[in-house]
């Protein structure tokens, strides 16, 4: 069986991706910016916000009402990053 991939198209402002659409032009999500990318809002109004560490790596993804969607902890062990 083959796998069908959804094509994504970008609405750009210079080198910044403002939004992502499908092949029919329907918005899939908007990127939310402050001084940098701070989150994304999907077409169904689901908002997620990114919390970065001092190195610029994403450490947490939070939902609109301060609940955690994903906590990311990466540990460098013998040159391999582990996510647990």
mmCIF file of N, CA, C and O in Angstrom:
data_model
loop_
_atom_site.group_PDB
_atom_site.id
_atom_site.type_symbol
_atom_site.label_atom_id
_atom_site.label_comp_id
_atom_site.label_asym_id
_atom_site.label_seq_id
_atom_site.Cartn_x
_atom_site.Cartn_y
_atom_site.Cartn_z
ATOM 1 N N UNK A 1 0.825 -1.183 0.000
ATOM 2 C CA UNK A 1 0.000 0.000 0.000
ATOM 3 C C UNK A 1 0.867 1.243 0.000
ATOM 4 O O UNK A 1 1.847 1.308 0.721
ATOM 5 N N UNK A 2 0.458 2.208 -0.769
ATOM 6 C CA UNK A 2 1.195 3.461 -0.807
ATOM 7 C C UNK A 2 0.703 4.421 0.261
ATOM 8 O O UNK A 2 -0.390 4.287 0.793
ATOM 9 N N UNK A 3 1.526 5.377 0.582
ATOM 10 C CA UNK A 3 1.177 6.392 1.569
ATOM 11 C C UNK A 3 0.942 7.708 0.850
ATOM 12 O O UNK A 3 1.746 8.121 0.026
ATOM 13 N N UNK A 4 -0.170 8.345 1.153
ATOM 14 C CA UNK A 4 -0.476 9.648 0.573
ATOM 15 C C UNK A 4 -0.012 10.726 1.536
ATOM 16 O O UNK A 4 -0.393 10.733 2.698
ATOM 17 N N UNK A 5 0.830 11.610 1.055
ATOM 18 C CA UNK A 5 1.320 12.716 1.866
ATOM 19 C C UNK A 5 0.532 13.966 1.534
ATOM 20 O O UNK A 5 0.247 14.249 0.365
ATOM 21 N N UNK A 6 0.169 14.722 2.558
ATOM 22 C CA UNK A 6 -0.509 15.997 2.347
ATOM 23 C C UNK A 6 0.536 17.041 1.988
ATOM 24 O O UNK A 6 1.559 17.167 2.651
ATOM 25 N N UNK A 7 0.273 17.768 0.937
ATOM 26 C CA UNK A 7 1.194 18.828 0.534
ATOM 27 C C UNK A 7 0.917 20.061 1.372
ATOM 28 O O UNK A 7 -0.222 20.373 1.678
ATOM 29 N N UNK A 8 1.983 20.754 1.750
ATOM 30 C CA UNK A 8 1.871 22.001 2.500
ATOM 31 C C UNK A 8 2.395 23.141 1.647
ATOM 32 O O UNK A 8 3.375 22.997 0.922
ATOM 33 N N UNK A 9 1.725 24.275 1.741
ATOM 34 C CA UNK A 9 2.136 25.485 1.052
ATOM 35 C C UNK A 9 2.271 26.587 2.093
ATOM 36 O O UNK A 9 1.535 26.612 3.070
ATOM 37 N N UNK A 10 3.222 27.492 1.871
ATOM 38 C CA UNK A 10 3.559 28.487 2.878
ATOM 39 C C UNK A 10 3.204 29.887 2.421
ATOM 40 O O UNK A 10 3.416 30.244 1.272
ATOM 41 N N UNK A 11 2.687 30.681 3.342
ATOM 42 C CA UNK A 11 2.504 32.111 3.137
ATOM 43 C C UNK A 11 3.677 32.773 3.843
ATOM 44 O O UNK A 11 3.835 32.641 5.056
ATOM 45 N N UNK A 12 4.506 33.442 3.067
ATOM 46 C CA UNK A 12 5.776 33.956 3.574
ATOM 47 C C UNK A 12 5.781 35.482 3.645
ATOM 48 O O UNK A 12 5.083 36.150 2.895
ATOM 49 N N UNK A 13 6.606 35.996 4.553
ATOM 50 C CA UNK A 13 6.952 37.411 4.613
ATOM 51 C C UNK A 13 8.472 37.440 4.697
ATOM 52 O O UNK A 13 9.037 37.266 5.773
ATOM 53 N N UNK A 14 9.121 37.572 3.567
ATOM 54 C CA UNK A 14 10.578 37.437 3.539
ATOM 55 C C UNK A 14 10.942 35.991 3.812
ATOM 56 O O UNK A 14 10.480 35.081 3.132
ATOM 57 N N UNK A 15 11.749 35.755 4.857
ATOM 58 C CA UNK A 15 12.136 34.396 5.251
ATOM 59 C C UNK A 15 11.266 33.837 6.363
ATOM 60 O O UNK A 15 11.559 32.786 6.920
ATOM 61 N N UNK A 16 10.205 34.538 6.734
ATOM 62 C CA UNK A 16 9.349 34.147 7.851
ATOM 63 C C UNK A 16 8.090 33.461 7.338
ATOM 64 O O UNK A 16 7.388 33.997 6.480
ATOM 65 N N UNK A 17 7.799 32.272 7.865
ATOM 66 C CA UNK A 17 6.576 31.558 7.503
ATOM 67 C C UNK A 17 5.445 32.088 8.372
ATOM 68 O O UNK A 17 5.448 31.912 9.589
ATOM 69 N N UNK A 18 4.478 32.758 7.757
ATOM 70 C CA UNK A 18 3.342 33.312 8.498
ATOM 71 C C UNK A 18 2.244 32.286 8.693
ATOM 72 O O UNK A 18 1.615 32.230 9.754
ATOM 73 N N UNK A 19 1.981 31.469 7.661
ATOM 74 C CA UNK A 19 0.895 30.492 7.733
ATOM 75 C C UNK A 19 1.201 29.325 6.804
ATOM 76 O O UNK A 19 2.014 29.434 5.890
ATOM 77 N N UNK A 20 0.516 28.217 7.059
ATOM 78 C CA UNK A 20 0.637 27.019 6.234
ATOM 79 C C UNK A 20 -0.750 26.675 5.719
ATOM 80 O O UNK A 20 -1.717 26.656 6.478
ATOM 81 N N UNK A 21 -0.849 26.413 4.412
ATOM 82 C CA UNK A 21 -2.124 26.043 3.794
ATOM 83 C C UNK A 21 -2.014 24.659 3.175
ATOM 84 O O UNK A 21 -0.913 24.145 2.982
ATOM 85 N N UNK A 22 -3.166 24.071 2.853
ATOM 86 C CA UNK A 22 -3.159 22.814 2.113
ATOM 87 C C UNK A 22 -3.205 23.128 0.621
ATOM 88 O O UNK A 22 -3.172 24.291 0.213
ATOM 89 N N UNK A 23 -3.292 22.101 -0.195
ATOM 90 C CA UNK A 23 -3.250 22.314 -1.650
ATOM 91 C C UNK A 23 -4.479 23.047 -2.180
ATOM 92 O O UNK A 23 -4.464 23.560 -3.294
ATOM 93 N N UNK A 24 -5.547 23.127 -1.370
ATOM 94 C CA UNK A 24 -6.743 23.870 -1.779
ATOM 95 C C UNK A 24 -6.742 25.310 -1.284
ATOM 96 O O UNK A 24 -7.697 26.039 -1.498
ATOM 97 N N UNK A 25 -5.696 25.701 -0.568
ATOM 98 C CA UNK A 25 -5.587 27.062 -0.061
ATOM 99 C C UNK A 25 -6.200 27.268 1.309
ATOM 100 O O UNK A 25 -6.223 28.385 1.818
ATOM 101 N N UNK A 26 -6.707 26.196 1.927
ATOM 102 C CA UNK A 26 -7.286 26.312 3.272
ATOM 103 C C UNK A 26 -6.170 26.418 4.308
ATOM 104 O O UNK A 26 -5.221 25.632 4.296
ATOM 105 N N UNK A 27 -6.282 27.391 5.196
ATOM 106 C CA UNK A 27 -5.276 27.580 6.245
ATOM 107 C C UNK A 27 -5.265 26.379 7.180
ATOM 108 O O UNK A 27 -6.294 25.960 7.687
ATOM 109 N N UNK A 28 -4.082 25.815 7.415
ATOM 110 C CA UNK A 28 -3.905 24.724 8.375
ATOM 111 C C UNK A 28 -3.502 25.266 9.744
ATOM 112 O O UNK A 28 -3.979 24.801 10.753
ATOM 113 N N UNK A 29 -2.586 26.238 9.741
ATOM 114 C CA UNK A 29 -2.228 26.937 10.978
ATOM 115 C C UNK A 29 -1.504 28.239 10.666
ATOM 116 O O UNK A 29 -0.969 28.411 9.584
ATOM 117 N N UNK A 30 -1.542 29.125 11.651
ATOM 118 C CA UNK A 30 -0.809 30.384 11.618
ATOM 119 C C UNK A 30 0.306 30.280 12.640
ATOM 120 O O UNK A 30 0.118 29.742 13.733
ATOM 121 N N UNK A 31 1.463 30.833 12.320
ATOM 122 C CA UNK A 31 2.545 30.935 13.293
ATOM 123 C C UNK A 31 2.374 32.233 14.064
ATOM 124 O O UNK A 31 2.027 33.262 13.488
ATOM 125 N N UNK A 32 2.595 32.185 15.366
ATOM 126 C CA UNK A 32 2.465 33.352 16.242
ATOM 127 C C UNK A 32 3.856 33.845 16.602
ATOM 128 O O UNK A 32 4.694 33.073 17.059
ATOM 129 N N UNK A 33 4.097 35.140 16.405
ATOM 130 C CA UNK A 33 5.421 35.706 16.628
ATOM 131 C C UNK A 33 5.393 36.799 17.678
ATOM 132 O O UNK A 33 4.427 37.538 17.792
ATOM 133 N N UNK A 34 6.471 36.865 18.462
ATOM 134 C CA UNK A 34 6.779 37.970 19.348
ATOM 135 C C UNK A 34 8.133 38.451 18.860
ATOM 136 O O UNK A 34 8.276 38.864 17.709
ATOM 137 N N UNK A 35 9.166 38.336 19.691
ATOM 138 C CA UNK A 35 10.530 38.589 19.224
ATOM 139 C C UNK A 35 11.039 37.420 18.398
ATOM 140 O O UNK A 35 12.030 37.531 17.703
ATOM 141 N N UNK A 36 10.374 36.276 18.509
ATOM 142 C CA UNK A 36 10.695 35.062 17.766
ATOM 143 C C UNK A 36 9.400 34.266 17.636
ATOM 144 O O UNK A 36 8.342 34.719 18.055
ATOM 145 N N UNK A 37 9.483 33.089 17.084
ATOM 146 C CA UNK A 37 8.308 32.226 17.003
ATOM 147 C C UNK A 37 7.909 31.818 18.416
ATOM 148 O O UNK A 37 8.707 31.245 19.153
ATOM 149 N N UNK A 38 6.683 32.149 18.816
ATOM 150 C CA UNK A 38 6.241 31.838 20.184
ATOM 151 C C UNK A 38 5.139 30.787 20.215
ATOM 152 O O UNK A 38 4.814 30.274 21.271
ATOM 153 N N UNK A 39 4.568 30.457 19.056
ATOM 154 C CA UNK A 39 3.516 29.450 19.059
ATOM 155 C C UNK A 39 2.863 29.313 17.710
ATOM 156 O O UNK A 39 3.327 29.839 16.711
ATOM 157 N N UNK A 40 1.747 28.573 17.726
ATOM 158 C CA UNK A 40 0.974 28.376 16.509
ATOM 159 C C UNK A 40 -0.489 28.246 16.855
ATOM 160 O O UNK A 40 -0.842 27.780 17.930
ATOM 161 N N UNK A 41 -1.326 28.703 15.952
ATOM 162 C CA UNK A 41 -2.769 28.556 16.112
ATOM 163 C C UNK A 41 -3.291 27.807 14.904
ATOM 164 O O UNK A 41 -3.103 28.224 13.764
ATOM 165 N N UNK A 42 -3.944 26.676 15.164
ATOM 166 C CA UNK A 42 -4.524 25.892 14.080
ATOM 167 C C UNK A 42 -5.836 26.528 13.633
ATOM 168 O O UNK A 42 -6.403 27.358 14.323
ATOM 169 N N UNK A 43 -6.318 26.097 12.488
ATOM 170 C CA UNK A 43 -7.559 26.633 11.935
ATOM 171 C C UNK A 43 -8.743 26.382 12.864
ATOM 172 O O UNK A 43 -9.709 27.131 12.858
ATOM 173 N N UNK A 44 -8.672 25.351 13.711
ATOM 174 C CA UNK A 44 -9.762 25.052 14.656
ATOM 175 C C UNK A 44 -9.610 25.820 15.965
ATOM 176 O O UNK A 44 -10.244 25.484 16.955
ATOM 177 N N UNK A 45 -8.755 26.839 16.005
ATOM 178 C CA UNK A 45 -8.503 27.718 17.156
ATOM 179 C C UNK A 45 -7.658 27.081 18.250
ATOM 180 O O UNK A 45 -7.469 27.676 19.299
ATOM 181 N N UNK A 46 -7.139 25.877 18.051
ATOM 182 C CA UNK A 46 -6.236 25.245 19.013
ATOM 183 C C UNK A 46 -4.916 26.017 19.005
ATOM 184 O O UNK A 46 -4.279 26.142 17.967
ATOM 185 N N UNK A 47 -4.526 26.588 20.157
ATOM 186 C CA UNK A 47 -3.281 27.370 20.253
ATOM 187 C C UNK A 47 -2.267 26.636 21.112
ATOM 188 O O UNK A 47 -2.599 26.105 22.166
ATOM 189 N N UNK A 48 -1.030 26.647 20.656
ATOM 190 C CA UNK A 48 0.086 26.068 21.406
ATOM 191 C C UNK A 48 1.205 27.086 21.450
ATOM 192 O O UNK A 48 1.499 27.755 20.462
ATOM 193 N N UNK A 49 1.821 27.195 22.617
ATOM 194 C CA UNK A 49 2.895 28.157 22.814
ATOM 195 C C UNK A 49 4.166 27.420 23.175
ATOM 196 O O UNK A 49 4.137 26.437 23.921
ATOM 197 N N UNK A 50 5.306 27.901 22.662
ATOM 198 C CA UNK A 50 6.594 27.257 22.863
ATOM 199 C C UNK A 50 7.380 27.994 23.937
ATOM 200 O O UNK A 50 7.432 29.219 23.951
ATOM 201 N N UNK A 51 8.006 27.240 24.823
ATOM 202 C CA UNK A 51 8.893 27.803 25.842
ATOM 203 C C UNK A 51 10.298 27.293 25.536
ATOM 204 O O UNK A 51 10.529 26.084 25.449
ATOM 205 N N UNK A 52 11.217 28.240 25.358
ATOM 206 C CA UNK A 52 12.590 27.914 24.961
ATOM 207 C C UNK A 52 13.539 27.992 26.147
ATOM 208 O O UNK A 52 13.294 28.724 27.102
ATOM 209 N N UNK A 53 14.646 27.265 26.066
ATOM 210 C CA UNK A 53 15.696 27.397 27.071
ATOM 211 C C UNK A 53 16.719 28.435 26.601
ATOM 212 O O UNK A 53 16.544 29.064 25.558
ATOM 213 N N UNK A 54 17.792 28.606 27.361
ATOM 214 C CA UNK A 54 18.796 29.626 27.059
ATOM 215 C C UNK A 54 19.577 29.343 25.772
ATOM 216 O O UNK A 54 20.230 30.224 25.237
ATOM 217 N N UNK A 55 19.494 28.115 25.251
ATOM 218 C CA UNK A 55 20.179 27.768 24.009
ATOM 219 C C UNK A 55 19.273 27.906 22.783
ATOM 220 O O UNK A 55 19.711 27.722 21.663
ATOM 221 N N UNK A 56 17.992 28.202 23.024
ATOM 222 C CA UNK A 56 17.048 28.338 21.927
ATOM 223 C C UNK A 56 16.309 27.059 21.587
ATOM 224 O O UNK A 56 15.548 27.018 20.630
ATOM 225 N N UNK A 57 16.523 26.005 22.378
ATOM 226 C CA UNK A 57 15.819 24.745 22.150
ATOM 227 C C UNK A 57 14.433 24.800 22.778
ATOM 228 O O UNK A 57 14.245 25.370 23.848
ATOM 229 N N UNK A 58 13.455 24.201 22.113
ATOM 230 C CA UNK A 58 12.105 24.144 22.672
ATOM 231 C C UNK A 58 12.094 23.175 23.836
ATOM 232 O O UNK A 58 12.501 22.031 23.710
ATOM 233 N N UNK A 59 11.643 23.632 25.006
ATOM 234 C CA UNK A 59 11.632 22.795 26.206
ATOM 235 C C UNK A 59 10.225 22.342 26.577
ATOM 236 O O UNK A 59 10.039 21.275 27.115
ATOM 237 N N UNK A 60 9.231 23.196 26.326
ATOM 238 C CA UNK A 60 7.853 22.861 26.663
ATOM 239 C C UNK A 60 6.928 23.410 25.594
ATOM 240 O O UNK A 60 7.205 24.435 24.984
ATOM 241 N N UNK A 61 5.822 22.696 25.402
ATOM 242 C CA UNK A 61 4.754 23.181 24.539
ATOM 243 C C UNK A 61 3.518 23.270 25.429
ATOM 244 O O UNK A 61 3.115 22.293 26.043
ATOM 245 N N UNK A 62 2.963 24.470 25.547
ATOM 246 C CA UNK A 62 1.810 24.711 26.422
ATOM 247 C C UNK A 62 0.576 25.007 25.588
ATOM 248 O O UNK A 62 0.658 25.617 24.531
ATOM 249 N N UNK A 63 -0.566 24.587 26.096
ATOM 250 C CA UNK A 63 -1.846 24.908 25.473
ATOM 251 C C UNK A 63 -2.310 26.267 25.961
ATOM 252 O O UNK A 63 -1.730 26.852 26.876
ATOM 253 N N UNK A 64 -3.365 26.772 25.401
ATOM 254 C CA UNK A 64 -3.850 28.116 25.682
ATOM 255 C C UNK A 64 -4.107 28.366 27.164
ATOM 256 O O UNK A 64 -3.807 29.423 27.685
ATOM 257 N N UNK A 65 -4.635 27.403 27.883
ATOM 258 C CA UNK A 65 -5.016 27.606 29.287
ATOM 259 C C UNK A 65 -3.962 27.088 30.256
ATOM 260 O O UNK A 65 -4.283 26.542 31.301
ATOM 261 N N UNK A 66 -2.681 27.258 29.898
ATOM 262 C CA UNK A 66 -1.529 26.935 30.745
ATOM 263 C C UNK A 66 -1.384 25.456 31.083
ATOM 264 O O UNK A 66 -0.709 25.110 32.030
ATOM 265 N N UNK A 67 -2.019 24.573 30.345
ATOM 266 C CA UNK A 67 -1.770 23.151 30.566
ATOM 267 C C UNK A 67 -0.664 22.712 29.624
ATOM 268 O O UNK A 67 -0.529 23.223 28.522
ATOM 269 N N UNK A 68 0.165 21.782 30.086
ATOM 270 C CA UNK A 68 1.282 21.319 29.271
ATOM 271 C C UNK A 68 0.800 20.320 28.241
ATOM 272 O O UNK A 68 0.087 19.374 28.550
ATOM 273 N N UNK A 69 1.201 20.541 27.008
ATOM 274 C CA UNK A 69 0.910 19.588 25.947
ATOM 275 C C UNK A 69 2.069 18.609 25.839
ATOM 276 O O UNK A 69 1.885 17.421 25.700
ATOM 277 N N UNK A 70 3.288 19.140 25.927
ATOM 278 C CA UNK A 70 4.471 18.299 25.787
ATOM 279 C C UNK A 70 5.606 18.922 26.578
ATOM 280 O O UNK A 70 5.830 20.126 26.524
ATOM 281 N N UNK A 71 6.303 18.089 27.329
ATOM 282 C CA UNK A 71 7.511 18.511 28.031
ATOM 283 C C UNK A 71 8.673 17.800 27.361
ATOM 284 O O UNK A 71 8.658 16.578 27.230
ATOM 285 N N UNK A 72 9.655 18.547 26.900
ATOM 286 C CA UNK A 72 10.762 17.986 26.140
ATOM 287 C C UNK A 72 12.030 18.064 26.979
ATOM 288 O O UNK A 72 12.440 19.135 27.396
ATOM 289 N N UNK A 73 12.616 16.921 27.221
ATOM 290 C CA UNK A 73 13.863 16.861 27.983
ATOM 291 C C UNK A 73 14.846 16.032 27.168
ATOM 292 O O UNK A 73 14.633 14.848 26.941
ATOM 293 N N UNK A 74 15.888 16.670 26.714
ATOM 294 C CA UNK A 74 16.897 15.986 25.913
ATOM 295 C C UNK A 74 18.179 15.881 26.706
ATOM 296 O O UNK A 74 18.635 16.847 27.309
ATOM 297 N N UNK A 75 18.766 14.713 26.716
ATOM 298 C CA UNK A 75 20.007 14.474 27.439
ATOM 299 C C UNK A 75 21.047 13.982 26.442
ATOM 300 O O UNK A 75 20.785 13.054 25.676
ATOM 301 N N UNK A 76 22.197 14.600 26.440
ATOM 302 C CA UNK A 76 23.274 14.177 25.566
ATOM 303 C C UNK A 76 24.036 13.051 26.251
ATOM 304 O O UNK A 76 24.590 13.221 27.334
ATOM 305 N N UNK A 77 24.027 11.874 25.629
ATOM 306 C CA UNK A 77 24.710 10.711 26.178
ATOM 307 C C UNK A 77 25.533 10.082 25.065
ATOM 308 O O UNK A 77 24.983 9.555 24.102
ATOM 309 N N UNK A 78 26.836 10.164 25.172
ATOM 310 C CA UNK A 78 27.747 9.607 24.169
ATOM 311 C C UNK A 78 27.445 10.115 22.760
ATOM 312 O O UNK A 78 27.459 9.379 21.789
ATOM 313 N N UNK A 79 27.127 11.400 22.651
ATOM 314 C CA UNK A 79 26.879 12.002 21.362
ATOM 315 C C UNK A 79 25.492 11.753 20.801
ATOM 316 O O UNK A 79 25.211 12.092 19.678
ATOM 317 N N UNK A 80 24.590 11.128 21.591
ATOM 318 C CA UNK A 80 23.239 10.839 21.145
ATOM 319 C C UNK A 80 22.260 11.559 22.056
ATOM 320 O O UNK A 80 22.367 11.492 23.282
ATOM 321 N N UNK A 81 21.296 12.265 21.482
ATOM 322 C CA UNK A 81 20.278 12.932 22.264
ATOM 323 C C UNK A 81 19.135 11.960 22.569
ATOM 324 O O UNK A 81 18.628 11.311 21.672
ATOM 325 N N UNK A 82 18.774 11.860 23.820
ATOM 326 C CA UNK A 82 17.676 10.998 24.239
ATOM 327 C C UNK A 82 16.517 11.869 24.678
ATOM 328 O O UNK A 82 16.697 12.829 25.414
ATOM 329 N N UNK A 83 15.327 11.550 24.238
ATOM 330 C CA UNK A 83 14.105 12.273 24.626
ATOM 331 C C UNK A 83 13.284 11.327 25.472
ATOM 332 O O UNK A 83 12.882 10.268 25.036
ATOM 333 N N UNK A 84 13.066 11.704 26.734
ATOM 334 C CA UNK A 84 12.262 10.849 27.617
ATOM 335 C C UNK A 84 11.403 11.684 28.519
ATOM 336 O O UNK A 84 11.518 12.850 28.633
#
